[in-house]
Coordinates of C-alpha atoms and ligand atoms in Angstrom, one line a residue:
M23 CA 0.0 0.0 0.0
K24 CA 1.4 3.4 -1.0
D25 CA 0.9 6.2 1.3
S26 CA 0.9 9.8 0.1
T27 CA 2.2 11.2 3.4
E28 CA 5.2 8.8 3.1
K29 CA 6.1 10.2 -0.2
S30 CA 6.0 13.6 1.3
K31 CA 9.0 12.8 3.5
P32 CA 12.2 14.2 2.1
W33 CA 13.8 10.8 2.4
G34 CA 10.7 8.9 1.2
G35 CA 12.0 8.0 -2.2
R36 CA 13.0 4.4 -1.6
F37 CA 10.1 3.6 0.8
Q38 CA 7.2 1.4 -0.2
E39 CA 5.4 1.4 3.1
P40 CA 4.4 4.3 5.4
T41 CA 6.3 4.8 8.6
N42 CA 4.6 3.1 11.6
E43 CA 2.9 5.7 13.7
L44 CA 4.8 4.7 16.8
V45 CA 8.1 4.9 15.0
E46 CA 7.2 8.4 13.8
A47 CA 6.6 9.6 17.3
F48 CA 9.5 7.7 18.7
T49 CA 12.1 9.0 16.2
A50 CA 10.8 12.6 16.2
S51 CA 13.0 15.2 17.9
I52 CA 10.9 18.2 16.8
S53 CA 9.3 18.6 20.2
F54 CA 12.7 19.7 21.6
D55 CA 15.0 20.5 18.7
R56 CA 12.7 23.2 17.5
R57 CA 14.5 25.5 19.9
L58 CA 17.3 25.4 17.3
Y59 CA 15.2 27.0 14.6
R60 CA 17.0 30.3 14.6
Y61 CA 20.4 28.7 14.2
D62 CA 19.1 26.3 11.6
I63 CA 17.8 29.2 9.6
E64 CA 21.0 31.2 10.1
G65 CA 23.1 28.3 8.9
S66 CA 20.8 27.6 5.9
I67 CA 21.0 31.3 4.8
A68 CA 24.7 31.2 4.9
H69 CA 24.7 27.9 3.0
A70 CA 22.4 29.3 0.3
R71 CA 24.5 32.3 -0.2
M72 CA 27.5 30.1 -0.7
L73 CA 25.6 28.0 -3.2
V74 CA 24.8 31.1 -5.2
R75 CA 28.4 32.4 -5.0
Q76 CA 29.6 29.1 -6.3
E77 CA 27.0 29.1 -9.0
I78 CA 25.6 25.8 -7.8
I79 CA 22.2 27.6 -7.7
N80 CA 21.2 30.8 -9.4
R81 CA 20.7 34.2 -7.8
K82 CA 16.9 34.1 -8.1
E83 CA 16.8 30.7 -6.4
G84 CA 19.1 32.0 -3.7
F85 CA 17.0 35.1 -3.1
A86 CA 13.8 33.0 -2.9
I87 CA 15.4 30.7 -0.4
V88 CA 16.7 33.5 1.8
E89 CA 13.4 35.4 1.8
G90 CA 11.5 32.2 2.4
L91 CA 13.7 31.3 5.4
K92 CA 13.2 34.8 6.9
E93 CA 9.5 34.4 6.5
I94 CA 9.6 31.1 8.2
Q95 CA 11.6 32.6 11.1
R96 CA 9.0 35.4 11.4
D97 CA 6.2 32.8 11.5
I98 CA 7.9 30.7 14.1
E99 CA 8.5 33.8 16.2
T100 CA 4.9 34.9 16.0
G101 CA 3.6 31.4 16.7
S102 CA 1.9 31.0 13.4
F103 CA 4.2 28.2 12.1
E104 CA 2.7 24.8 12.5
F105 CA 5.0 22.0 13.7
S106 CA 3.9 18.4 13.2
P107 CA 5.5 15.3 14.6
G108 CA 5.6 13.9 11.1
D109 CA 8.2 16.6 10.4
E110 CA 10.7 14.5 12.4
D111 CA 13.1 17.3 13.3
I112 CA 13.6 21.1 13.0
H113 CA 15.7 20.7 9.9
M114 CA 13.0 18.8 8.0
A115 CA 10.2 21.0 9.3
I116 CA 11.9 24.1 8.0
E117 CA 13.0 22.6 4.7
K118 CA 9.5 21.1 4.0
D119 CA 7.8 24.4 4.7
L120 CA 10.3 26.2 2.5
I121 CA 9.5 23.9 -0.4
R122 CA 5.8 24.4 0.2
R123 CA 6.3 28.2 0.1
I124 CA 8.7 28.6 -2.8
G125 CA 8.6 25.3 -4.7
D126 CA 11.5 24.0 -6.6
A127 CA 14.1 26.5 -5.5
G128 CA 13.4 25.3 -1.9
A129 CA 14.3 21.8 -3.0
K130 CA 17.8 23.0 -3.9
L131 CA 18.7 24.2 -0.4
H132 CA 19.9 20.9 0.8
T133 CA 22.5 20.7 -2.0
G134 CA 25.9 19.7 -0.8
R135 CA 24.9 19.2 2.8
S136 CA 23.4 16.5 5.0
R137 CA 21.4 16.7 8.2
N138 CA 24.5 15.3 9.8
D139 CA 26.7 18.4 9.3
Q140 CA 23.6 20.6 9.6
V141 CA 22.7 19.4 13.1
A142 CA 26.3 19.8 14.2
L143 CA 26.2 23.3 12.9
D144 CA 23.0 24.2 14.6
V145 CA 24.2 22.8 17.9
R146 CA 27.5 24.7 17.6
L147 CA 25.8 28.0 16.8
Y148 CA 23.3 27.4 19.7
L149 CA 26.0 26.6 22.2
R150 CA 28.2 29.6 21.1
A151 CA 25.3 31.9 21.8
E152 CA 24.5 30.2 25.1
I153 CA 28.0 30.2 26.4
K154 CA 28.2 34.0 25.8
E155 CA 25.0 34.4 27.9
I156 CA 26.2 32.1 30.6
L157 CA 29.4 34.1 30.8
E158 CA 27.3 37.3 31.3
F159 CA 25.4 35.6 34.2
M160 CA 28.7 34.5 35.7
K161 CA 30.1 38.1 35.5
V162 CA 27.0 39.3 37.4
L163 CA 27.4 36.6 40.1
K164 CA 31.1 37.3 40.4
G165 CA 30.3 41.0 40.8
A166 CA 27.8 40.2 43.5
F167 CA 30.4 38.2 45.5
L168 CA 32.8 41.1 45.1
E169 CA 30.3 43.7 46.3
L170 CA 29.5 41.6 49.3
A171 CA 33.2 41.1 50.1
K172 CA 33.7 44.9 50.1
K173 CA 30.7 45.3 52.4
E174 CA 32.0 42.6 54.8
A175 CA 35.7 43.7 54.7
E176 CA 35.9 43.7 58.5
T177 CA 33.6 40.9 59.4
I178 CA 35.3 38.0 61.1
L179 CA 34.1 34.5 60.5
P180 CA 35.1 31.3 62.1
G181 CA 36.8 29.3 59.3
Y182 CA 36.1 25.6 59.3
T183 CA 37.9 22.4 58.4
H184 CA 36.0 19.1 58.8
L185 CA 33.1 21.4 59.8
Q186 CA 35.0 22.0 63.0
K187 CA 36.0 25.5 64.0
A188 CA 39.6 26.0 62.7
Q189 CA 40.9 29.5 62.5
P190 CA 39.2 33.0 62.3
V191 CA 39.1 34.5 58.8
L192 CA 37.6 37.5 57.2
L193 CA 34.2 37.0 55.7
A194 CA 35.4 38.9 52.7
H195 CA 38.2 36.3 52.2
Y196 CA 35.6 33.5 52.3
L197 CA 33.4 35.3 49.8
L198 CA 36.3 36.0 47.4
A199 CA 37.1 32.3 47.6
W200 CA 33.9 31.6 45.7
R201 CA 34.7 34.3 43.2
E202 CA 38.0 32.5 42.6
M203 CA 36.2 29.3 41.7
L204 CA 33.9 31.1 39.4
D205 CA 36.9 32.7 37.8
R206 CA 38.2 29.2 36.9
D207 CA 34.8 28.2 35.8
E208 CA 34.7 31.1 33.5
S209 CA 38.1 30.3 32.0
R210 CA 37.0 26.7 31.4
L211 CA 33.9 28.0 29.5
R212 CA 36.1 30.3 27.4
D213 CA 38.4 27.5 26.6
C214 CA 35.5 25.3 25.6
Y215 CA 34.1 28.1 23.5
R216 CA 37.2 27.9 21.3
R217 CA 36.5 24.3 20.4
V218 CA 32.8 25.0 19.9
N219 CA 33.6 27.8 17.5
V220 CA 34.6 25.6 14.6
L221 CA 32.5 25.3 11.4
P222 CA 31.3 21.8 10.7
L223 CA 29.1 22.5 7.6
G224 CA 30.5 21.1 4.5
A225 CA 31.4 17.7 6.0
A226 CA 28.1 16.6 4.4
A227 CA 27.0 13.1 5.5
L228 CA 30.5 11.9 6.4
A229 CA 32.7 12.1 3.4
G230 CA 32.5 15.7 2.1
T231 CA 30.9 16.4 -1.3
S232 CA 31.7 16.3 -4.9
L233 CA 30.0 19.7 -5.4
P234 CA 32.3 22.8 -5.5
I235 CA 31.3 24.2 -2.1
D236 CA 33.3 27.0 -0.4
R237 CA 33.5 26.2 3.3
A238 CA 35.8 29.2 4.0
Y239 CA 33.1 31.5 2.7
V240 CA 30.4 30.0 5.0
A241 CA 32.8 30.2 7.9
R242 CA 33.2 33.9 7.2
L243 CA 29.5 34.5 7.0
L244 CA 28.9 32.7 10.3
K245 CA 31.9 34.1 12.0
F246 CA 33.7 30.9 12.6
P247 CA 37.5 31.4 13.0
E248 CA 38.1 27.8 12.2
I249 CA 36.8 25.1 9.8
S250 CA 36.7 21.4 10.9
R251 CA 39.5 19.5 9.2
N252 CA 38.1 16.0 8.9
S253 CA 34.6 15.3 7.6
M254 CA 34.3 12.0 9.4
D255 CA 35.3 13.5 12.7
T256 CA 33.0 16.4 12.1
V257 CA 29.8 14.5 12.0
S258 CA 30.8 12.1 14.9
D259 CA 32.1 14.7 17.3
R260 CA 30.2 15.8 20.3
D261 CA 33.3 16.4 22.5
F262 CA 32.4 20.1 22.6
V263 CA 29.0 19.2 24.1
A264 CA 30.7 16.9 26.7
E265 CA 33.2 19.7 27.6
F266 CA 30.5 22.2 28.0
L267 CA 28.5 19.8 30.2
F268 CA 31.6 19.1 32.3
A269 CA 32.3 22.8 32.7
S270 CA 28.7 23.2 33.8
C271 CA 29.1 20.4 36.3
L272 CA 31.9 22.3 38.0
I273 CA 29.9 25.5 38.0
M274 CA 27.0 23.7 39.6
M275 CA 29.3 21.9 42.1
H276 CA 30.6 25.3 43.2
L277 CA 27.2 26.8 43.5
S278 CA 26.0 23.7 45.3
R279 CA 28.8 23.9 47.9
F280 CA 28.2 27.6 48.5
C281 CA 24.4 26.8 48.9
E282 CA 25.3 24.1 51.4
D283 CA 27.0 26.7 53.5
L284 CA 24.1 29.0 53.2
I285 CA 21.7 26.3 54.3
L286 CA 23.8 25.5 57.3
W287 CA 24.4 29.1 58.1
S288 CA 20.8 30.0 58.0
S289 CA 19.8 27.4 60.5
G290 CA 19.1 28.5 64.1
E291 CA 22.1 26.5 65.2
F292 CA 24.5 28.6 63.2
N293 CA 22.5 31.7 62.7
F294 CA 25.2 33.4 60.6
V295 CA 23.0 34.6 57.8
E296 CA 19.5 35.6 57.1
I297 CA 18.1 35.1 53.6
S298 CA 15.4 37.6 52.9
D299 CA 11.8 36.5 52.9
A300 CA 11.6 37.0 49.1
F301 CA 14.1 34.2 48.6
T302 CA 12.8 31.7 51.2
T303 CA 9.6 29.8 51.5
G304 CA 7.4 28.6 54.3
S305 CA 6.1 25.2 55.5
S306 CA 2.5 24.2 54.8
I307 CA 2.3 22.7 58.4
M308 CA 4.9 24.4 60.6
P309 CA 4.0 28.1 60.9
Q310 CA 7.4 29.1 62.3
K311 CA 9.5 27.8 59.3
K312 CA 11.4 29.8 56.9
N313 CA 13.2 27.5 54.5
P314 CA 16.2 28.1 52.3
D315 CA 14.5 26.3 49.3
V316 CA 16.3 28.2 46.6
A317 CA 19.7 27.2 48.0
E318 CA 18.4 23.6 48.4
L319 CA 17.1 23.5 44.9
I320 CA 20.4 24.7 43.4
R321 CA 22.1 21.9 45.4
G322 CA 19.5 19.5 44.1
K323 CA 19.7 20.6 40.5
T324 CA 23.4 19.9 40.5
G325 CA 22.5 16.3 40.5
R326 CA 20.6 16.6 37.2
V327 CA 23.5 18.4 35.6
Y328 CA 25.9 15.7 36.6
G329 CA 23.3 13.2 35.2
N330 CA 23.3 15.1 31.9
L331 CA 27.1 14.7 31.6
I332 CA 27.0 11.0 32.4
A333 CA 24.1 10.5 29.9
L334 CA 26.1 12.1 27.1
L335 CA 29.3 10.3 27.9
T336 CA 27.5 7.0 28.0
L337 CA 25.7 7.8 24.8
L338 CA 29.0 8.4 23.1
K339 CA 31.1 5.6 24.4
G340 CA 30.0 2.8 22.1
L341 CA 29.2 4.6 18.9
P342 CA 30.8 3.3 15.8
M343 CA 32.1 5.9 13.3
T344 CA 30.5 8.2 12.2
Y345 CA 27.0 9.7 12.7
N346 CA 24.5 7.5 14.5
R347 CA 21.0 8.4 15.4
D348 CA 21.9 8.0 19.0
L349 CA 23.4 11.5 18.7
Q350 CA 20.0 13.0 18.6
E351 CA 19.9 12.2 22.3
D352 CA 22.6 14.8 23.0
K353 CA 20.1 17.6 22.8
E354 CA 17.9 17.2 25.8
P355 CA 20.8 16.9 28.3
L356 CA 22.4 19.9 26.7
F357 CA 19.3 22.1 26.7
D358 CA 18.4 21.1 30.2
T359 CA 21.9 21.9 31.4
V360 CA 21.9 25.4 29.7
D361 CA 18.5 26.2 31.3
T362 CA 19.5 24.9 34.7
V363 CA 22.9 26.6 34.8
K364 CA 21.4 30.0 33.7
A365 CA 18.6 29.8 36.1
C366 CA 20.8 28.9 39.1
L367 CA 23.5 31.6 38.3
Q368 CA 20.8 34.2 37.9
I369 CA 18.8 33.5 41.1
L370 CA 21.9 33.0 43.2
A371 CA 23.2 36.4 42.3
E372 CA 19.9 38.0 43.3
M373 CA 19.7 35.9 46.5
I374 CA 23.1 36.9 47.8
R375 CA 22.3 40.5 47.3
N376 CA 19.3 39.9 49.5
M377 CA 20.9 38.3 52.6
K378 CA 22.2 39.7 55.8
F379 CA 25.1 38.4 57.7
N380 CA 24.9 38.2 61.5
R381 CA 28.3 39.8 62.2
E382 CA 28.0 39.6 66.0
K383 CA 27.1 35.9 65.9
M384 CA 30.0 35.1 63.6
R385 CA 32.5 37.0 65.7
Q386 CA 31.2 35.4 68.9
E387 CA 31.6 31.9 67.3
A388 CA 35.0 32.9 65.9
E389 CA 36.2 33.7 69.4
G390 CA 35.3 30.3 70.8
G391 CA 36.7 26.9 70.2
F392 CA 40.4 27.8 70.8
S393 CA 40.4 29.2 67.2
T394 CA 43.7 31.1 68.0
A395 CA 45.6 28.0 69.2
T396 CA 47.7 28.0 66.0
D397 CA 48.6 31.6 66.7
L398 CA 49.9 30.6 70.1
A399 CA 52.0 27.8 68.5
E400 CA 53.3 30.2 65.9
Y401 CA 54.2 32.7 68.7
L402 CA 56.3 29.9 70.4
V403 CA 58.0 29.2 67.1
M404 CA 59.0 32.8 66.8
K405 CA 60.5 32.4 70.3
G406 CA 62.7 29.6 69.0
I407 CA 60.7 26.5 69.9
P408 CA 60.5 23.9 67.2
F409 CA 57.0 23.8 65.7
R410 CA 56.2 20.1 66.7
E411 CA 57.2 20.9 70.3
A412 CA 55.1 24.1 70.2
H413 CA 52.2 22.1 68.9
G414 CA 52.5 19.8 71.9
I415 CA 52.7 22.6 74.4
V416 CA 49.6 24.3 73.0
G417 CA 47.7 21.0 72.9
K418 CA 48.3 20.7 76.6
L419 CA 47.2 24.3 77.2
V420 CA 44.0 23.7 75.3
S421 CA 43.3 20.6 77.2
F422 CA 43.9 22.4 80.5
C423 CA 41.6 25.2 79.3
S424 CA 38.9 22.7 78.5
E425 CA 39.1 21.3 81.9
C426 CA 38.9 24.6 83.7
K427 CA 36.4 26.0 81.1
K428 CA 38.5 29.0 80.1
E429 CA 39.6 30.4 76.7
L430 CA 43.3 30.7 76.0
A431 CA 43.2 34.5 76.4
Q432 CA 41.8 34.1 79.9
L433 CA 44.8 32.2 81.3
S434 CA 47.0 34.1 83.7
M435 CA 50.7 34.6 83.1
E436 CA 51.5 32.1 85.8
E437 CA 49.4 29.5 84.1
F438 CA 50.9 30.1 80.7
Q439 CA 54.4 29.9 82.1
R440 CA 53.7 26.7 83.9
F441 CA 53.4 25.1 80.5
C442 CA 56.1 27.1 78.8
P443 CA 58.4 29.6 80.4
V444 CA 59.2 31.6 77.3
I445 CA 55.6 32.9 77.1
N446 CA 55.4 36.5 78.4
E447 CA 53.1 39.5 78.3
D448 CA 53.3 40.0 74.6
I449 CA 51.2 36.8 74.2
H450 CA 48.0 38.7 74.8
D451 CA 48.3 40.6 71.6
R452 CA 48.3 37.3 69.7
L453 CA 45.2 35.7 71.0
S454 CA 42.5 38.0 69.9
V455 CA 40.7 37.0 66.7
S456 CA 41.3 40.4 65.1
N457 CA 45.1 40.1 65.7
S458 CA 45.0 36.5 64.5
V459 CA 43.4 37.5 61.2
R460 CA 45.7 40.6 60.9
S461 CA 48.8 38.4 61.3
R462 CA 47.9 36.0 58.4
K463 CA 49.5 38.2 55.8
S464 CA 51.3 35.5 53.7
Y465 CA 50.3 35.8 50.0
G466 CA 46.7 34.6 49.7
G467 CA 46.2 34.7 53.4
T468 CA 43.2 36.2 55.2
A469 CA 44.9 39.4 56.6
C470 CA 43.0 42.5 55.7
R471 CA 45.9 43.8 53.7
Q472 CA 46.0 40.8 51.5
V473 CA 42.3 40.7 51.0
M474 CA 42.2 44.4 50.2
E475 CA 45.0 43.9 47.7
Q476 CA 43.0 41.1 46.1
I477 CA 40.0 43.4 45.8
R478 CA 42.1 46.1 44.4
Q479 CA 43.5 43.8 41.8
I480 CA 40.1 42.4 40.8
E481 CA 38.8 45.9 40.4
E482 CA 41.8 46.9 38.3
G483 CA 41.1 43.9 36.1
A484 CA 44.6 42.6 36.8
Y485 CA 43.4 39.5 38.6
P486 CA 44.0 36.6 38.6
S487 CA 47.4 38.1 38.1
T488 CA 50.5 36.3 36.7
R489 CA 52.7 39.0 38.0
R490 CA 55.2 38.4 40.8
R491 CA 53.5 37.6 44.0
K492 CA 54.2 40.2 46.6
E493 CA 54.3 39.3 50.3
A494 CA 52.6 42.0 52.3
Ligands
LIG507 N1 17.5 15.0 14.4 C1 18.8 14.5 14.1 C2 19.8 14.7 15.3 O1 19.4 15.4 16.1 C3 19.3 15.2 12.9 C4 20.3 14.5 12.1 C5 19.6 13.3 11.4 N2 20.4 12.6 10.5 C6 20.1 11.5 10.0 N3 21.0 10.9 9.2 N4 19.0 10.8 10.4 O2 20.8 14.1 15.3

């Protein structure tokens, strides 16, 4: 039985039987790849211009194609374009509609190309645009961390290791640590961008084409600084997607860790930070609750971005050369990642501008837990005692303090000297959290001078700097 709809498929020539309905629905990607429409049209216009220039099609045909494609774009954007699952994917939907609009000239658009290089082009154009947007969001978030660091330049925070109080630090130092991570994330994205920014069109199905196409011209039109060198690699390659997903995983991992701190810090137990009402939600049963859901969701969404990377890597690992339909499955993880990363970066930047640190509580906590014990050990080192020995002496002092429920700074000189005779009055300068922070002036340390210098360098745009590192 012949079916007229079958013959309407661009590849229908050799088929005697219509596609099974389930197969049609199962193989269609139009429901999600339609978001590539703009890039598909942009790529097709460049391809058509090249075909005219190379005299593969004539000017009139080229003009009709370009105008037809622009009309299609307008219709898609105004919502009057009708997508049907029978169109399979965005490439065929647009081509079919072009032929319907302009007839034979439309049927010449696909000359010298395949959907295999076409889809690679669309994804590269899409990702190029999205990376630029993500970089903008990252810039905003980095700016928010910097602003906050400037505001909290004197706030003292207990620094933790193993989630046990370790040493006092400046809150600004802590905040700039996140900015550092985002800086690396940004440079990873920029690096990935270079490998995304390569023209695949012209690889055709896998082997190139016998037609006299001009790939360099298409590259110029679409602003690709490079052209892929091997047509087989070109239609197989999704490394650039995997790289982007990995870069996204690290961004999400950083956001997630920061959110974890916020979640802990906004608990009654820590009470270091208050996230504004606008960025928290209540409980449907417990009237007293104010939950840090945004932070929790960012932490949660990190899992799906990791999942997207694993999905793609798994998809790729067993594929024979070259294009395989499995590759159609690259799109949903990619789109989902782009959406998730953008949403998280955006909302986090807003949220951190809308939170208040509880400076007194932080300071109070920084003062407890023998957080300046290392300062005492370093004091002994400066008096000529070997560090290991100093460590032992301070350990005993801490244990003594625990027993008699005192802080180190509360010990009398007689008590200090019972443990180590070299300790004298100048010790008291060393045991306050402010002095502790002030003294950590090694490069990259938490001393105010170091932190201020970092802020200055960031604002000058000279940071991260490759210049010689100056000790304060
Ligand atoms: N929708 C397909 C994809 O996303 C487009 C390429 C189809 N190529 C093919 N030979 N069937 O990968």
